[in-house]
Short mmCIF file of C-alpha atoms in Angstrom, two decimals:
data_model
loop_
_atom_site.label_atom_id
_atom_site.label_comp_id
_atom_site.label_asym_id
_atom_site.label_seq_id
_atom_site.Cartn_x
_atom_site.Cartn_y
_atom_site.Cartn_z
CA UNK O 1 49.60 66.26 69.70
CA UNK O 2 51.49 64.43 67.01
CA UNK O 3 55.22 63.97 66.50
CA UNK O 4 55.41 66.80 63.94
CA UNK O 5 54.00 69.31 66.43
CA UNK O 6 56.67 68.38 68.97
CA UNK O 7 59.40 69.19 66.46
CA UNK O 8 58.08 72.69 65.76
CA UNK O 9 61.03 75.06 66.38
CA UNK O 10 58.76 77.74 67.84
CA UNK O 11 58.07 75.44 70.82
CA UNK O 12 61.76 75.43 71.78
CA UNK O 13 62.85 78.43 73.84
CA UNK O 14 66.39 79.55 73.00
CA UNK O 15 66.52 76.61 70.60
CA UNK O 16 66.91 73.99 73.33
CA UNK O 17 64.19 74.20 76.01
CA UNK O 18 60.90 72.60 74.97
CA UNK O 19 57.94 74.54 76.39
CA UNK O 20 54.41 73.57 75.37
CA UNK O 21 51.51 73.89 77.83
CA UNK O 22 49.24 71.96 75.45
CA UNK O 23 51.47 68.87 75.50
CA UNK O 24 50.84 66.51 78.43
CA UNK O 25 54.09 64.58 77.89
CA UNK O 26 56.93 65.18 80.33
CA UNK O 27 59.64 63.73 78.08
CA UNK O 28 59.66 64.52 74.36
CA UNK O 29 62.12 63.64 71.58
CA UNK O 30 64.52 66.34 70.47
CA UNK O 31 63.89 67.73 66.98
CA UNK O 32 67.20 66.31 65.76
CA UNK O 33 66.26 62.79 66.96
CA UNK O 34 69.40 62.63 69.11
CA UNK O 35 67.73 61.99 72.43
CA UNK O 36 65.01 63.29 74.68
CA UNK O 37 64.30 66.52 76.51
CA UNK O 38 61.76 67.56 79.11
CA UNK O 39 58.70 69.74 78.59
CA UNK O 40 59.44 72.69 80.87
CA UNK O 41 55.77 73.72 80.79
CA UNK O 42 55.00 70.71 83.03
CA UNK O 43 55.59 71.02 86.80
CA UNK O 44 57.12 67.54 86.80
CA UNK O 45 59.96 68.81 84.63
CA UNK O 46 60.98 71.32 87.29
CA UNK O 47 60.80 68.63 89.97
CA UNK O 48 62.96 66.34 87.81
CA UNK O 49 65.59 69.03 87.17
CA UNK O 50 65.51 70.10 90.82
CA UNK O 51 66.12 66.55 92.03
CA UNK O 52 69.08 66.17 89.71
CA UNK O 53 70.55 69.44 91.01
CA UNK O 54 70.02 68.38 94.64
CA UNK O 55 71.75 65.05 93.99
CA UNK O 56 74.71 66.73 92.28
CA UNK O 57 75.13 69.34 95.02
CA UNK O 58 74.74 66.74 97.79
CA UNK O 59 77.31 64.48 96.12
CA UNK O 60 79.71 67.40 95.77
CA UNK O 61 79.35 68.28 99.45
CA UNK O 62 79.50 64.67 100.65
CA UNK O 63 82.51 63.59 98.59
CA UNK O 64 84.52 66.77 99.08
#
């Protein structure tokens, strides 16, 4: 998979969620070159997002 394939707009669901089962990368550059996003077709992406949510919720409960 080359860089051009990762910037294909059809691989972005709703224009912002990268989803490509054929891409083994977990983190991919955004098509506008303004940062990185995760490949939501990879199970690791869901673990990563879940951990962030758990940390945010735990911090909210702990520091309330």
